[in-house]
CSV table of C-alpha atoms in Angstrom, one decimal:
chain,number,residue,atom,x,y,z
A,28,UNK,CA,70.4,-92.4,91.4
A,29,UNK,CA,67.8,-91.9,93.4
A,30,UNK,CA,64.5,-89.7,93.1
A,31,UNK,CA,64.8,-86.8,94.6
A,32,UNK,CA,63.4,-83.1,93.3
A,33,UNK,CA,65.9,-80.8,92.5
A,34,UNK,CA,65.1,-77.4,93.5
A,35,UNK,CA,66.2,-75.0,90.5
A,36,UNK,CA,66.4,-71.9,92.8
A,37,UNK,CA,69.4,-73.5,94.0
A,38,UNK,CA,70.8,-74.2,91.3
A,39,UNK,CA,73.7,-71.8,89.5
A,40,UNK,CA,72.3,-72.5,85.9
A,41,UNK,CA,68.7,-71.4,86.9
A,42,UNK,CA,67.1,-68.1,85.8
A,43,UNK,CA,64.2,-65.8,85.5
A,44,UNK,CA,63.4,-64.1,82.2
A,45,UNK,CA,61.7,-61.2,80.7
A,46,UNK,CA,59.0,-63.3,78.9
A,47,UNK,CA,55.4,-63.8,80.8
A,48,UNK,CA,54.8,-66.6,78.8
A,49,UNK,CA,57.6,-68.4,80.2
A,50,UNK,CA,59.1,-66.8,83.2
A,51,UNK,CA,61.6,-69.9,83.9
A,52,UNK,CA,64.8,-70.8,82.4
A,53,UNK,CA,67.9,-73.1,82.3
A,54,UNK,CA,71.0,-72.1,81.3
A,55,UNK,CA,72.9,-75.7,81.0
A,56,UNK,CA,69.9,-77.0,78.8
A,57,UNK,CA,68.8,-73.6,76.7
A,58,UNK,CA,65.3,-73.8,77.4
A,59,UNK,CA,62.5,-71.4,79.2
A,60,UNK,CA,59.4,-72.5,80.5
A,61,UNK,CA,56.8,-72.0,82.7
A,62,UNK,CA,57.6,-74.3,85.6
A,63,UNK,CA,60.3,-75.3,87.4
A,64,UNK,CA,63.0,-76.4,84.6
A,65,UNK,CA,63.7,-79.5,86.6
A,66,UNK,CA,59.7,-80.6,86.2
A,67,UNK,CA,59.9,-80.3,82.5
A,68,UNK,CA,63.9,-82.4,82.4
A,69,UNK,CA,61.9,-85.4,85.0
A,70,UNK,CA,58.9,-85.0,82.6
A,71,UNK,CA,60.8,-85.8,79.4
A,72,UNK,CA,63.5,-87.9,80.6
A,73,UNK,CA,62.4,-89.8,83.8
A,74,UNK,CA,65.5,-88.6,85.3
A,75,UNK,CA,66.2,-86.0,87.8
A,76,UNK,CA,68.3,-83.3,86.6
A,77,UNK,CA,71.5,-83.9,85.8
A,78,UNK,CA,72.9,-80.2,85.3
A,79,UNK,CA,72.4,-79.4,88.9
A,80,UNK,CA,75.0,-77.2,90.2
A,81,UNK,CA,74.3,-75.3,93.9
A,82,UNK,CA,75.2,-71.8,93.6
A,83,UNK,CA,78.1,-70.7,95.3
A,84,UNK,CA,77.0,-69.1,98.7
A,85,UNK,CA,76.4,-65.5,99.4
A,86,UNK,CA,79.3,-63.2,101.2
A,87,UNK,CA,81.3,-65.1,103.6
A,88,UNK,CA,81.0,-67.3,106.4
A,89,UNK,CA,82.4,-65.0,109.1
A,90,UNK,CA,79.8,-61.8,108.8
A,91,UNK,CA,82.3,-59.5,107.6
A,92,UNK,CA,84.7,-60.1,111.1
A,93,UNK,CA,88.1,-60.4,110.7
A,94,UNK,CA,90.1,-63.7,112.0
């Protein structure tokens, strides 16, 4: 696989929490931290992330107009 960074705003298992100390969490692996969740995955395991999942887009595609 190749190297890319994975951006964990994208991603559906990303989230923010309620504690300063670690503002960042992940869902799919049950951690918080405070960076980006895919930093501390690469970090520990050399690997990108491989619980990425895009979120599903916002409203539809045709700007509330009916076809």
């Amino acid at each position: 696989m190749e190297n890319k960074r994975i951006n964990c705003h994208l991603c559906r298992h990303y989230y923010v929490t309620w504690d300063p100390s670690f503002p960042r969490g992940c869902r799919a692996h049950q951690f918080k931290t405070r960076e980006l969740p895919s930093l501390q995955v690469f970090r520990a395991s050399g690997h990108p992330c491989y619980a990425f999942e895009k979120k599903p887009s916002k409203g539809n595609n045709d700007h509330g107009r009916r076809v």
